[in-house]
Short mmCIF file of C-alpha atoms and ligand atoms in Angstrom, two decimals:
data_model
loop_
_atom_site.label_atom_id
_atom_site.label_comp_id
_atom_site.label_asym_id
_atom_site.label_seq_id
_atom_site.Cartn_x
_atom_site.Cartn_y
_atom_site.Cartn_z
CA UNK A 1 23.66 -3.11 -1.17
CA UNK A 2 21.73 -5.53 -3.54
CA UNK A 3 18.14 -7.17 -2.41
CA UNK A 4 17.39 -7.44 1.23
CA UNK A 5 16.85 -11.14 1.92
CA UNK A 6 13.08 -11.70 3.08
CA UNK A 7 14.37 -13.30 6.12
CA UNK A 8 16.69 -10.38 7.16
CA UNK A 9 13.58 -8.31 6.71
CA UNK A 10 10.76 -10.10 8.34
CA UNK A 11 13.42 -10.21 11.55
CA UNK A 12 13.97 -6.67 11.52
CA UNK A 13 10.18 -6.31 11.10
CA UNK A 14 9.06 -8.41 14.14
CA UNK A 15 12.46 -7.38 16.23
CA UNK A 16 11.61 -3.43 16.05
CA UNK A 17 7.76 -3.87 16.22
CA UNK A 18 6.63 -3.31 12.49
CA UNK A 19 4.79 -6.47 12.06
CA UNK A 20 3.92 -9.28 13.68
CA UNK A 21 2.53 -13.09 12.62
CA UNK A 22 -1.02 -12.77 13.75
CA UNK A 23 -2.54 -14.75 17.02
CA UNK A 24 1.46 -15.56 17.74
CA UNK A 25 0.70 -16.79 20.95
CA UNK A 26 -1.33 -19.54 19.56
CA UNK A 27 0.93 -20.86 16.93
CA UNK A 28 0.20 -18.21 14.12
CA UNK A 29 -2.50 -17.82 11.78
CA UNK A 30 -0.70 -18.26 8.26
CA UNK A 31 -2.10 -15.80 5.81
CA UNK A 32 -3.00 -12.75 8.53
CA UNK A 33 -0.58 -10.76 10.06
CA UNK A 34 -0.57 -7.55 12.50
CA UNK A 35 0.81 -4.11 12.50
CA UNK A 36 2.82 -3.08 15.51
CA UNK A 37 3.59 0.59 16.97
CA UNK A 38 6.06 1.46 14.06
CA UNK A 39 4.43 -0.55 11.64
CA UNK A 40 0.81 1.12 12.56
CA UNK A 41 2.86 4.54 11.85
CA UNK A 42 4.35 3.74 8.72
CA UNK A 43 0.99 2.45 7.09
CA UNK A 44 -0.67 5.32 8.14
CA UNK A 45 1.30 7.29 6.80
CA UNK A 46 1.55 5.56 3.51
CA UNK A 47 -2.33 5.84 3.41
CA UNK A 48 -2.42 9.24 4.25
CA UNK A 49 0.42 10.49 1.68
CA UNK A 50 -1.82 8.50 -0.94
CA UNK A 51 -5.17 10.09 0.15
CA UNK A 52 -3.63 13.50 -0.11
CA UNK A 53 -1.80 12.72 -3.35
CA UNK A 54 -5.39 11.25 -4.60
CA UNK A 55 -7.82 13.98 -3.06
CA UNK A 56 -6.09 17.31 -2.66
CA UNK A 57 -3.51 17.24 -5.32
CA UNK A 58 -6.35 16.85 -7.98
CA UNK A 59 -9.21 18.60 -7.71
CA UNK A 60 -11.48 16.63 -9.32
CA UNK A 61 -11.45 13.62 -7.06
CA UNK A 62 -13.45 12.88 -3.88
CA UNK A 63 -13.03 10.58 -1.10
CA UNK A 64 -15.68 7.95 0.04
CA UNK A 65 -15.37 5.51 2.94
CA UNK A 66 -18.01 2.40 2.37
CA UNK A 67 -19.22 -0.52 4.18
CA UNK A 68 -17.16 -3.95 4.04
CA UNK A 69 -20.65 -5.21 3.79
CA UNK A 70 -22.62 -4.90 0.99
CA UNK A 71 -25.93 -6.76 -0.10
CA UNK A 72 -24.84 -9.88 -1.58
CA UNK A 73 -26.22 -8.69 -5.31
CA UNK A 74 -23.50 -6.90 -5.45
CA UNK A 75 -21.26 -9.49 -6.13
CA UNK A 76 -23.52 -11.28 -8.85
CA UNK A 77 -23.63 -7.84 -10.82
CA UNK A 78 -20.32 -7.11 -10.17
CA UNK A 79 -19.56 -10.60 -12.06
CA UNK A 80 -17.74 -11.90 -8.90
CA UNK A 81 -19.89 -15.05 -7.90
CA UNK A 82 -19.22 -15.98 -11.38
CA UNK A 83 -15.70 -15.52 -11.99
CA UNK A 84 -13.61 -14.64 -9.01
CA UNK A 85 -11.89 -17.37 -9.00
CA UNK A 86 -8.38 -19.00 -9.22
CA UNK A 87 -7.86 -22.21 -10.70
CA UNK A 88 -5.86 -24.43 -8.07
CA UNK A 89 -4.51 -28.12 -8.01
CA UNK A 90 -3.86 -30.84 -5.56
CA UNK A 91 -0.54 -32.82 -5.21
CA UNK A 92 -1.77 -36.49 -4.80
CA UNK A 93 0.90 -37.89 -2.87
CA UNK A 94 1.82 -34.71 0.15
CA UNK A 95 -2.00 -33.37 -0.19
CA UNK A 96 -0.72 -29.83 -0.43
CA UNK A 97 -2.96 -27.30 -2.64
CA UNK A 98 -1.51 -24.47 -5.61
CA UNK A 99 -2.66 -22.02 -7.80
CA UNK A 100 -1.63 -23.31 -11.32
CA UNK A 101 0.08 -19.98 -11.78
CA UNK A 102 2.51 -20.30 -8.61
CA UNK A 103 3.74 -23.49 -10.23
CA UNK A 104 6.87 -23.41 -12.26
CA UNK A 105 6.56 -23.71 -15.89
CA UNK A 106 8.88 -27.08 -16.38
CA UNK A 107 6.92 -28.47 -13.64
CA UNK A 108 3.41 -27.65 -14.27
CA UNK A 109 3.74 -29.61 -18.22
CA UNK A 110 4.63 -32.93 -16.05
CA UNK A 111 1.73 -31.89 -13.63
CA UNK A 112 4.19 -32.11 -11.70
CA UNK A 113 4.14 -31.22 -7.57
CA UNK A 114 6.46 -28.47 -7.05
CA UNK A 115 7.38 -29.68 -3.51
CA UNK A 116 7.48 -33.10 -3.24
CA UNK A 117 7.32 -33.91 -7.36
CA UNK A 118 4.11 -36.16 -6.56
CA UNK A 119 1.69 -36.23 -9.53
CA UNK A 120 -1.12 -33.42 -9.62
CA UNK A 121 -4.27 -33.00 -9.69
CA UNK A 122 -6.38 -31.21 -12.99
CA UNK A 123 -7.34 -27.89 -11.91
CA UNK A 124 -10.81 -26.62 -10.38
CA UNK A 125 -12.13 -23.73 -9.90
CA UNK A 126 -12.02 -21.87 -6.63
CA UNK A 127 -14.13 -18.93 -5.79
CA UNK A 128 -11.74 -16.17 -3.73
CA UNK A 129 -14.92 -14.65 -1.76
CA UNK A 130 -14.98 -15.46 2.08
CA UNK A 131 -19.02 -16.12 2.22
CA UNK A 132 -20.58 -15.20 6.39
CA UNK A 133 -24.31 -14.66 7.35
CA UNK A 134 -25.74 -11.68 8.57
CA UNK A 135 -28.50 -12.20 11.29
CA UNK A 136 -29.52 -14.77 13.96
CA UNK A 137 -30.16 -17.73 10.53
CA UNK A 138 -27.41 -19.40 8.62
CA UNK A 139 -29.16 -20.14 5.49
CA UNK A 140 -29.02 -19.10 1.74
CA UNK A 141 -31.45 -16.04 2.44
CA UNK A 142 -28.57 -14.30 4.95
CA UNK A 143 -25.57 -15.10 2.85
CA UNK A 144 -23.22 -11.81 2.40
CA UNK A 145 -19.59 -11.74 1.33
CA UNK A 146 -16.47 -10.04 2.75
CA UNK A 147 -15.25 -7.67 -0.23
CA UNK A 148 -12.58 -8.75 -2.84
CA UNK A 149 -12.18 -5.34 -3.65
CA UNK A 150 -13.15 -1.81 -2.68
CA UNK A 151 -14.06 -0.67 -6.22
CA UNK A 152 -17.76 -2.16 -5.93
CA UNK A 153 -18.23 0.34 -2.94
CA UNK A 154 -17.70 3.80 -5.21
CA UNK A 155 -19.82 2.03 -7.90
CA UNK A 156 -22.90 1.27 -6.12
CA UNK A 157 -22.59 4.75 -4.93
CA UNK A 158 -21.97 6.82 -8.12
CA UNK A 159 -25.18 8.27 -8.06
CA UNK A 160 -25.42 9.28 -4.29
CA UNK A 161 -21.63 10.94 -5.03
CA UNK A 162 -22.78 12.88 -8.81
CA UNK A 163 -26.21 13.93 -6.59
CA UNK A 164 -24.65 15.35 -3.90
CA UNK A 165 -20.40 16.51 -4.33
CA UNK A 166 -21.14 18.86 -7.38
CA UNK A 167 -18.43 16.79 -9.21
CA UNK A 168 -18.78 16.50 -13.08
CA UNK A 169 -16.96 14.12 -15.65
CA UNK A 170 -14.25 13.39 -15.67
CA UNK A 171 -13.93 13.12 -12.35
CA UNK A 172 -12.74 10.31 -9.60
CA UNK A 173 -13.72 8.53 -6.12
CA UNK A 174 -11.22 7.42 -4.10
CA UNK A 175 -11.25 4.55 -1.19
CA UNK A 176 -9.19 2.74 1.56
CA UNK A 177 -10.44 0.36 2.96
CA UNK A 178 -9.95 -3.51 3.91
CA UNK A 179 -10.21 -6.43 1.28
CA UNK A 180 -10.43 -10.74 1.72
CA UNK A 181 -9.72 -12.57 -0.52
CA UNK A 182 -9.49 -16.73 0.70
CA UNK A 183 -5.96 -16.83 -0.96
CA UNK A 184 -4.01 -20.27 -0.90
CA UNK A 185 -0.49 -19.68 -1.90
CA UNK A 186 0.32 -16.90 1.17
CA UNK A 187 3.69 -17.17 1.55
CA UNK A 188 5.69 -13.79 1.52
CA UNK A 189 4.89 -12.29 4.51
CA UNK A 190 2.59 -9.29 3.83
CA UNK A 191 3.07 -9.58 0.00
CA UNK A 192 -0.61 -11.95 -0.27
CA UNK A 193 -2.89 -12.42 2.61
CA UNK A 194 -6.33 -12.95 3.34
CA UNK A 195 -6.98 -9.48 4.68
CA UNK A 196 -4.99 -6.73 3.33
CA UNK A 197 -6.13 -3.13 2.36
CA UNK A 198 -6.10 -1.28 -1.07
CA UNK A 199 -5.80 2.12 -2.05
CA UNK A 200 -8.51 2.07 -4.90
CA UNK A 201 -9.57 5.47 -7.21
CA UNK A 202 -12.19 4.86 -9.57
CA UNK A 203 -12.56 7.79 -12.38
CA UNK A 204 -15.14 7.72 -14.55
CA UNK A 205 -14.69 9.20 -17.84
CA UNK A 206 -16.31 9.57 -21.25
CA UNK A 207 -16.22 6.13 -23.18
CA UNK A 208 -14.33 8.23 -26.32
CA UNK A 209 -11.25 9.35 -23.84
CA UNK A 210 -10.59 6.18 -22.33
CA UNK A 211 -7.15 5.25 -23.98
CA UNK A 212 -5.90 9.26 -23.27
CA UNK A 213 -6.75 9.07 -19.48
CA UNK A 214 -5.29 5.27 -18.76
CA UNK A 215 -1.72 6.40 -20.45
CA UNK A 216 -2.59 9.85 -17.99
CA UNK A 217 -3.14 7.45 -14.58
CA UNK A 218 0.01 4.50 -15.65
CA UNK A 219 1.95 7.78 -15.79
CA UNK A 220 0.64 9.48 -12.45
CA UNK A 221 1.06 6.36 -10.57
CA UNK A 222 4.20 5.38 -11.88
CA UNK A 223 4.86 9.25 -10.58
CA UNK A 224 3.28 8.43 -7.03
CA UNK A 225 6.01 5.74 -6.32
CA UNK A 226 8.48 8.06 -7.67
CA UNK A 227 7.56 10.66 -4.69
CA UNK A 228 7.12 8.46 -2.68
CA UNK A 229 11.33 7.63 -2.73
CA UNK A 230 11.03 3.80 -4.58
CA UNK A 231 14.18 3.46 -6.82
CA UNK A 232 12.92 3.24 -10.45
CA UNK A 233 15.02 0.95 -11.32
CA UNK A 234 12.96 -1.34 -9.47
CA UNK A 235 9.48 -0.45 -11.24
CA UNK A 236 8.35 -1.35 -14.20
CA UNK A 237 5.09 -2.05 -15.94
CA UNK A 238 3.75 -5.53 -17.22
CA UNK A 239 0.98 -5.69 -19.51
CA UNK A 240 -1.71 -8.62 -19.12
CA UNK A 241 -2.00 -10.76 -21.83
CA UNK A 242 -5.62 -12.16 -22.75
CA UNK A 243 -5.29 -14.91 -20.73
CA UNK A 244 -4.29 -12.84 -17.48
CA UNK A 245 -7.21 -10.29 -17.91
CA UNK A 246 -9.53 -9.61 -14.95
CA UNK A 247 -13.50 -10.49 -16.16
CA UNK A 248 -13.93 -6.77 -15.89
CA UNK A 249 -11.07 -5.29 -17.85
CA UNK A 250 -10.53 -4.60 -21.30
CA UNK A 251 -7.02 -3.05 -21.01
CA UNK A 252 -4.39 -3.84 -17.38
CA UNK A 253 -1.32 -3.23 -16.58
CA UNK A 254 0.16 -4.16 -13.44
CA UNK A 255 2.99 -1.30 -12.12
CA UNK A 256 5.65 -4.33 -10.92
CA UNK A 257 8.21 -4.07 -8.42
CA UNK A 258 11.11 -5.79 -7.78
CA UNK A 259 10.86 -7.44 -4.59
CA UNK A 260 13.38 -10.18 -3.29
CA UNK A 261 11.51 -13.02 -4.41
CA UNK A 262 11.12 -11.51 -8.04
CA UNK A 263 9.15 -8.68 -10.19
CA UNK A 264 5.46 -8.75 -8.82
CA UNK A 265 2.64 -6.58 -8.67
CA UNK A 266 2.29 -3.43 -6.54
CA UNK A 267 -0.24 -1.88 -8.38
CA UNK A 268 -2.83 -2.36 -11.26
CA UNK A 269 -4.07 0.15 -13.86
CA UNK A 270 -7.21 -1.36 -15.57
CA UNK A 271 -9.51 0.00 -17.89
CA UNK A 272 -12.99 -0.78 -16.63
CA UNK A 273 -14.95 0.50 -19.15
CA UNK A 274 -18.65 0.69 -18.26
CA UNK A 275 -18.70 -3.19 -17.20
CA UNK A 276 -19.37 -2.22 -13.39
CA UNK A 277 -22.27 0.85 -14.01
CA UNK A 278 -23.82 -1.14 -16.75
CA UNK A 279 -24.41 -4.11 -14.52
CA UNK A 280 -25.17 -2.64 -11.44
CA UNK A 281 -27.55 -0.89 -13.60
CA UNK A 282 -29.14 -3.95 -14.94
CA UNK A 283 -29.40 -5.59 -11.56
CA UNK A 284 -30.75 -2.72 -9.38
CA UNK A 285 -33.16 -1.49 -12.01
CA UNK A 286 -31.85 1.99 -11.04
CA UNK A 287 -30.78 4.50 -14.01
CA UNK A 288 -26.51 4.49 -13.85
CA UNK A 289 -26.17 6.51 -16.88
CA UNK A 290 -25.15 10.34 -16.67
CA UNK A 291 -25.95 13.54 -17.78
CA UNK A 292 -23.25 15.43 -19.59
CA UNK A 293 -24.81 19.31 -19.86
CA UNK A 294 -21.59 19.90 -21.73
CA UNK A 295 -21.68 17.54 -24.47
CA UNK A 296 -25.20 17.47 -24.42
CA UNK A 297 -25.60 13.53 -24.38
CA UNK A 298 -26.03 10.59 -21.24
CA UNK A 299 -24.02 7.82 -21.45
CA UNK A 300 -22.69 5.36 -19.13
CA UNK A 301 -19.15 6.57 -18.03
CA UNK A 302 -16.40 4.33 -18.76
CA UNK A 303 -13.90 4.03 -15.65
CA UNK A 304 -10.33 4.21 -15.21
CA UNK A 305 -9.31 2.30 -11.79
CA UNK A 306 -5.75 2.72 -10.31
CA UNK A 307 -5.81 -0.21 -7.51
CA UNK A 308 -3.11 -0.23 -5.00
CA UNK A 309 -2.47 -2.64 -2.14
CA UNK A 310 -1.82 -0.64 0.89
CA UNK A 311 -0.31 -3.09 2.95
CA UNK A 312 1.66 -4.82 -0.25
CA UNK A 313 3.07 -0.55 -0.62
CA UNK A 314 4.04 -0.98 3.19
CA UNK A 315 6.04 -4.27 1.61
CA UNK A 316 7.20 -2.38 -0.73
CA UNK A 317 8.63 0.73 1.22
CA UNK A 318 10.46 -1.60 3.83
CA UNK A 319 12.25 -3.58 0.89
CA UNK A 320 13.18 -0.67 -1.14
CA UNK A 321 14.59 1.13 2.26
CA UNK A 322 16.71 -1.62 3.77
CA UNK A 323 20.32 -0.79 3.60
CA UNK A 324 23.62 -1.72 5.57
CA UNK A 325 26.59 0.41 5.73
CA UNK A 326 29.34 1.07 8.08
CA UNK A 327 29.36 3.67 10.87
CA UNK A 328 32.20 4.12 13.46
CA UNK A 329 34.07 1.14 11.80
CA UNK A 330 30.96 -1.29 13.03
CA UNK A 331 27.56 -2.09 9.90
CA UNK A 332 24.67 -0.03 9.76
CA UNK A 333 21.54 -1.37 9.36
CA UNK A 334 19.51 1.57 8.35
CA UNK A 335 16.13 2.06 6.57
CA UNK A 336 16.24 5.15 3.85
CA UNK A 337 12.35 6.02 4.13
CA UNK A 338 11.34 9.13 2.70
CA UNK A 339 11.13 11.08 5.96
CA UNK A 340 7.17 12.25 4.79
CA UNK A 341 6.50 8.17 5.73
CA UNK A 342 9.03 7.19 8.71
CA UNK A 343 7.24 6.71 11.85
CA UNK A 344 9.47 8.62 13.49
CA UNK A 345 10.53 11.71 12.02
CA UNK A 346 12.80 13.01 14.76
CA UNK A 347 15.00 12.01 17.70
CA UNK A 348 15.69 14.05 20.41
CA UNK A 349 18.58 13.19 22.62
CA UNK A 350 20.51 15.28 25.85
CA UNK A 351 24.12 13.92 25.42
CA UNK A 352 23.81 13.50 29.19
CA UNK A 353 21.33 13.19 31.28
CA UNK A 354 22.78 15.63 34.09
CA UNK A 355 23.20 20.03 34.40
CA UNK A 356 20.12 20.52 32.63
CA UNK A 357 20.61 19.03 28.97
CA UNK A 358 17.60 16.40 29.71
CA UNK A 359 15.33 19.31 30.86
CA UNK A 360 16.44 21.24 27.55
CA UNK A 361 16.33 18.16 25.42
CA UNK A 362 12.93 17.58 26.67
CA UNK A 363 11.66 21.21 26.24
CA UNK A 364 12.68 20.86 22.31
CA UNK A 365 10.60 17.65 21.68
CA UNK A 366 7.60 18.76 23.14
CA UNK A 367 7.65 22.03 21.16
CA UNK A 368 8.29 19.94 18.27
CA UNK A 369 5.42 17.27 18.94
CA UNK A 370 2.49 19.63 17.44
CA UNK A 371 3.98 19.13 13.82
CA UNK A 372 6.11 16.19 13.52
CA UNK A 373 6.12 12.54 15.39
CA UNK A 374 9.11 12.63 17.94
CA UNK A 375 10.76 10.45 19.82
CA UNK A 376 12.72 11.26 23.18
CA UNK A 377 15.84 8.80 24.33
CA UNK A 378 18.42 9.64 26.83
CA UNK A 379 19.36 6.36 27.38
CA UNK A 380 23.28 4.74 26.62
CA UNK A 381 26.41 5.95 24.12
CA UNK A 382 24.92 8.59 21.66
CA UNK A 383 26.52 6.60 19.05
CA UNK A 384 24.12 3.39 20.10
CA UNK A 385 21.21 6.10 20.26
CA UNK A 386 21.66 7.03 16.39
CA UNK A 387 21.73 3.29 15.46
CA UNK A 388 18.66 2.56 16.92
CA UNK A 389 16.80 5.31 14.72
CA UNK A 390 18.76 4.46 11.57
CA UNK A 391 17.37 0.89 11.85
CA UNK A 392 13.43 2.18 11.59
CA UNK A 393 14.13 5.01 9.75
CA UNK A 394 14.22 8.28 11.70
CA UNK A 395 15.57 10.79 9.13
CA UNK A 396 16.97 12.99 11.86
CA UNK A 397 17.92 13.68 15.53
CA UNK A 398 18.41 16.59 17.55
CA UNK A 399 21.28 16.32 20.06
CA UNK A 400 21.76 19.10 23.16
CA UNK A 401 25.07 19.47 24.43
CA UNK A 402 26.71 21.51 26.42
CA UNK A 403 27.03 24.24 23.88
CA UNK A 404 23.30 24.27 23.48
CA UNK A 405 23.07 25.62 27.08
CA UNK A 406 25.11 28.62 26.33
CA UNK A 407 24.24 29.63 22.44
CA UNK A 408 20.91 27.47 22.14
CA UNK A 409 22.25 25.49 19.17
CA UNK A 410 22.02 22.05 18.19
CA UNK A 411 23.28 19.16 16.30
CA UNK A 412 20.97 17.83 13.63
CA UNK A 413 22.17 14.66 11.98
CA UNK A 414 20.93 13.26 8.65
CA UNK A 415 19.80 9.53 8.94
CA UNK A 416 21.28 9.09 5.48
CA UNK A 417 24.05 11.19 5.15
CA UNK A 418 25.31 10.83 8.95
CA UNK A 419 25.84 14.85 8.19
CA UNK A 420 25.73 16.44 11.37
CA UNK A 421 25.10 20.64 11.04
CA UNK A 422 25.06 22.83 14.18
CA UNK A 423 21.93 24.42 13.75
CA UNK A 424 19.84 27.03 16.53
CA UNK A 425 17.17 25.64 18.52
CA UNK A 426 14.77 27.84 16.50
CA UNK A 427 15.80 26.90 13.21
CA UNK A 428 15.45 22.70 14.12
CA UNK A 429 11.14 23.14 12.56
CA UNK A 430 12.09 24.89 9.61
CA UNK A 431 15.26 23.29 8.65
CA UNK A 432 13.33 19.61 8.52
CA UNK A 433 10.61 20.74 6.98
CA UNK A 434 13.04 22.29 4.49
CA UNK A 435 14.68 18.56 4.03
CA UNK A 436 11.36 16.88 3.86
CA UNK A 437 9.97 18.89 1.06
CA UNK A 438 13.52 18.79 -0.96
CA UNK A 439 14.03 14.81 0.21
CA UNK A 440 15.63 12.74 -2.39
CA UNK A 441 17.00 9.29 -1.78
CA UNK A 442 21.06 9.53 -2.61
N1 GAP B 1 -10.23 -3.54 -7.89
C1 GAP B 1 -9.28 -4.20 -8.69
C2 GAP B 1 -8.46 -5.14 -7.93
O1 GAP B 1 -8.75 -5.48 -6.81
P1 GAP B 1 -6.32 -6.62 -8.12
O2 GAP B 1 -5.20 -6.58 -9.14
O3 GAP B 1 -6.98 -7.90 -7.84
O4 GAP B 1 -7.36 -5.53 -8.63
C3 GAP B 1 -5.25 -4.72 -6.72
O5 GAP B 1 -5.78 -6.02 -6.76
C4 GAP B 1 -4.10 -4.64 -5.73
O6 GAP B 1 -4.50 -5.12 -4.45
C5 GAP B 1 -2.90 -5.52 -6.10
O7 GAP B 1 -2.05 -4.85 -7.03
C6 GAP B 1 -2.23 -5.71 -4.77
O8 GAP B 1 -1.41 -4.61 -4.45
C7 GAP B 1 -3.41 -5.75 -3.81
N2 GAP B 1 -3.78 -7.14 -3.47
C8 GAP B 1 -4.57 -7.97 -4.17
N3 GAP B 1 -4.69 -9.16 -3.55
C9 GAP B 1 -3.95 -9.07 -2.43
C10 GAP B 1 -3.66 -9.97 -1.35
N4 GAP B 1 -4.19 -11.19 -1.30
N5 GAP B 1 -2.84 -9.56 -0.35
C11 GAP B 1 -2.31 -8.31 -0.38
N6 GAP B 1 -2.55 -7.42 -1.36
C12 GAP B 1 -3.35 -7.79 -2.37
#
């Protein structure tokens, strides 16, 4: 099938317990939402198929878990309090705020509101930082900020991580971690919010290699997505143009996808250069620079950063897994995830509840529970039973019949292909692993 309608998908989301609009109860908070059993599942597994692409795949990158909360100088080296911030525009007949970039072109020459086609308002500048106090006194002295980004984290702790992890240039730091920004336009479901998370990997590099390591991480990333089962006919890159560049970068590019309200950023690729080290360096008073035994010369690294939204990848996965099909003459609502990321990985189902096939059914998914996330269900048709784990995912299930009693085989069906292969009882760990590692989406 084509694009998945956001509607379609936000119902399936909430029905099935992926996500839900946050503080529901009270009406909804609009840019926030939460993750529900399956959705928890699916974007920890996301994360953790990203940490151990990141940290174990290449051995010359190191993990590092830092503090939402950072002293508030941060921010002013980091060039934040200065420049984070989004020019927006009020309509002066419905009151409603936009970002001057959400607003169609055609529209935004006639200043022109794009909802109610009232007359705008010039643009200001809004800073994106949510701004709290720490301590008992709300005054300038306690002011800290909720991070915009994880990067400033690894930064502030290069030193700590060269003085203690034995790494050496080029090498990398990689973070997850939760980000606010105070977004206005947050339609989209879990596409913009206020709090999301971001995969982030800083690698800091020699200022002469810069060009040959950002066409080595666009590549690797675009490579990430790949593995990770997105169709590549829905990625792409997008280069920013001089106007569209981040006060930090010198060189972007965002990796887009397609989602069903248009191409849009997944994932940026910016070349840092030593913007971050060199200011933190200025501000702190402490020596940023390196050592390079090798070359013989200190210099401040220049950085590569691959930034990815966890929660927009979460996006991302659902969209590019939605399909429908038919099944027994009735649709199919099914979600192709690459079985390494589906909450569930297996069903296990008696065909009937009675002579012993629960008891064996049973037996099988707690001796499969060590290694893989299971889920039990001996309740209505077996036909009804599959449909439920084709609609989050579940790449296979194990049915026990009466056959299994006598020979210990089993049926294994493939979410995908609806394949079903009789298979024995000892075979079921091996024989998914098998189709996990060899997993490509038809
Ligand atoms: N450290 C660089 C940085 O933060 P960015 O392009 O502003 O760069 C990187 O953000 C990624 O973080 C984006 O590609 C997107 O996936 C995610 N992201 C940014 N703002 C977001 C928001 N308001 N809601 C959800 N994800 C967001």
């Amino acid at each position: 099938m084509g694009q998945v309608s956001m509607d379609t998908l936000v119902s399936l989301c909430k029905r099935r317990g992926f996500v839900y609009q946050s503080s529901e109860i009270y009406g909804g908070l609009a840019s926030a939402w939460d993750y529900g059993p399956l959705g928890v599942e699916l974007k920890n597994n996301i994360q953790r198929f990203w940490w151990r692409e990141m940290t174990q795949l290449h051995d010359n990158i190191v993990g590092l878990d830092a503090a939402i909360l950072m002293h508030p100088r941060v921010w002013e080296a980091s060039g934040h309090v200065e420049n984070f911030h989004d020019p927006l525009v009020d309509c002066r007949q419905c009151k409603q705020r936009f970002r001057t970039d959400a607003i169609p072109e055609e529209l935004w020459a006639k200043r022109q509101c794009p909802e109610c086609g009232g007359q705008l308002t010039e643009p200001r500048q809004f800073n994106l930082m949510f701004k709290t106090h720490i301590g008992p006194v709300e005054d300038d002295a306690s002011i800290v900020y909720l991070r915009p980004e994880t990067a400033q984290g690894i930064y502030v702790n290069f030193k700590n991580v060269v003085q203690t992890a034995r790494v050496r240039i080029p090498f990398g730091i990689a973070q997850v971690g939760k980000a606010f920004r105070n977004e206005i336009t947050t339609k989209a479901f879990i596409f913009r919010t206020c709090e999301f998370e971001q995969m982030e990997m800083q690698f800091f590099i020699h200022p002469s290699e810069d060009e040959k390591w950002f066409e080595y991480w666009k590549a690797e990333r675009l490579e990430f997505y790949r593995k990770l089962g997105i169709r590549e006919s829905r990625l792409r890159f997008h280069q920013h143009g001089p106007d569209e560049l981040a006060h930090y970068a010198k060189v972007a590019f965002d990796l887009q996808y397609e989602f069903p309200f248009g191409w849009k950023e997944l994932e940026g690729v910016h070349n840092r250069t030593d913007y971050d080290l060199r200011r933190h360096g200025e501000y702190s008073g402490k020596d940023l620079s390196y050592l390079d035994d090798v070359r013989g010369e200190r210099f401040i690294p220049y950085v590569i950063e691959t930034s990815a939204g966890l929660t927009r990848t979460v996006l991302t996965v659902l969209a590019d897994a939605y399909d429908e099909d038919e099944a027994e003459g009735e649709k199919r609502v099914v979600l192709r995830l690459h079985p390494a990321v589906a909450p569930v990985t297996v069903g296990v189902f008696p065909l009937v509840k009675k002579d012993g096939l629960a008891e064996l059914a049973r037996s099988i998914e707690l001796a499969l529970r060590g290694e893989f996330s299971t889920f039990y269900d001996q309740g209505g048709a077996i036909g009804r039973r599959y449909r439920r784990q084709d609609e989050i995912g579940t790449p296979y299930c194990v049915t026990v019949d009466y056959q299994s009693k006598e020979d210990r085989t089993v049926t294994l069906r493939h979410r995908d292909s609806m394949e079903q292969v009789r298979i024995r009882i000892e075979d079921i760990a091996d024989t998914i692993r098998k189709a996990t590692r060899e997993y490509r989406r038809a």
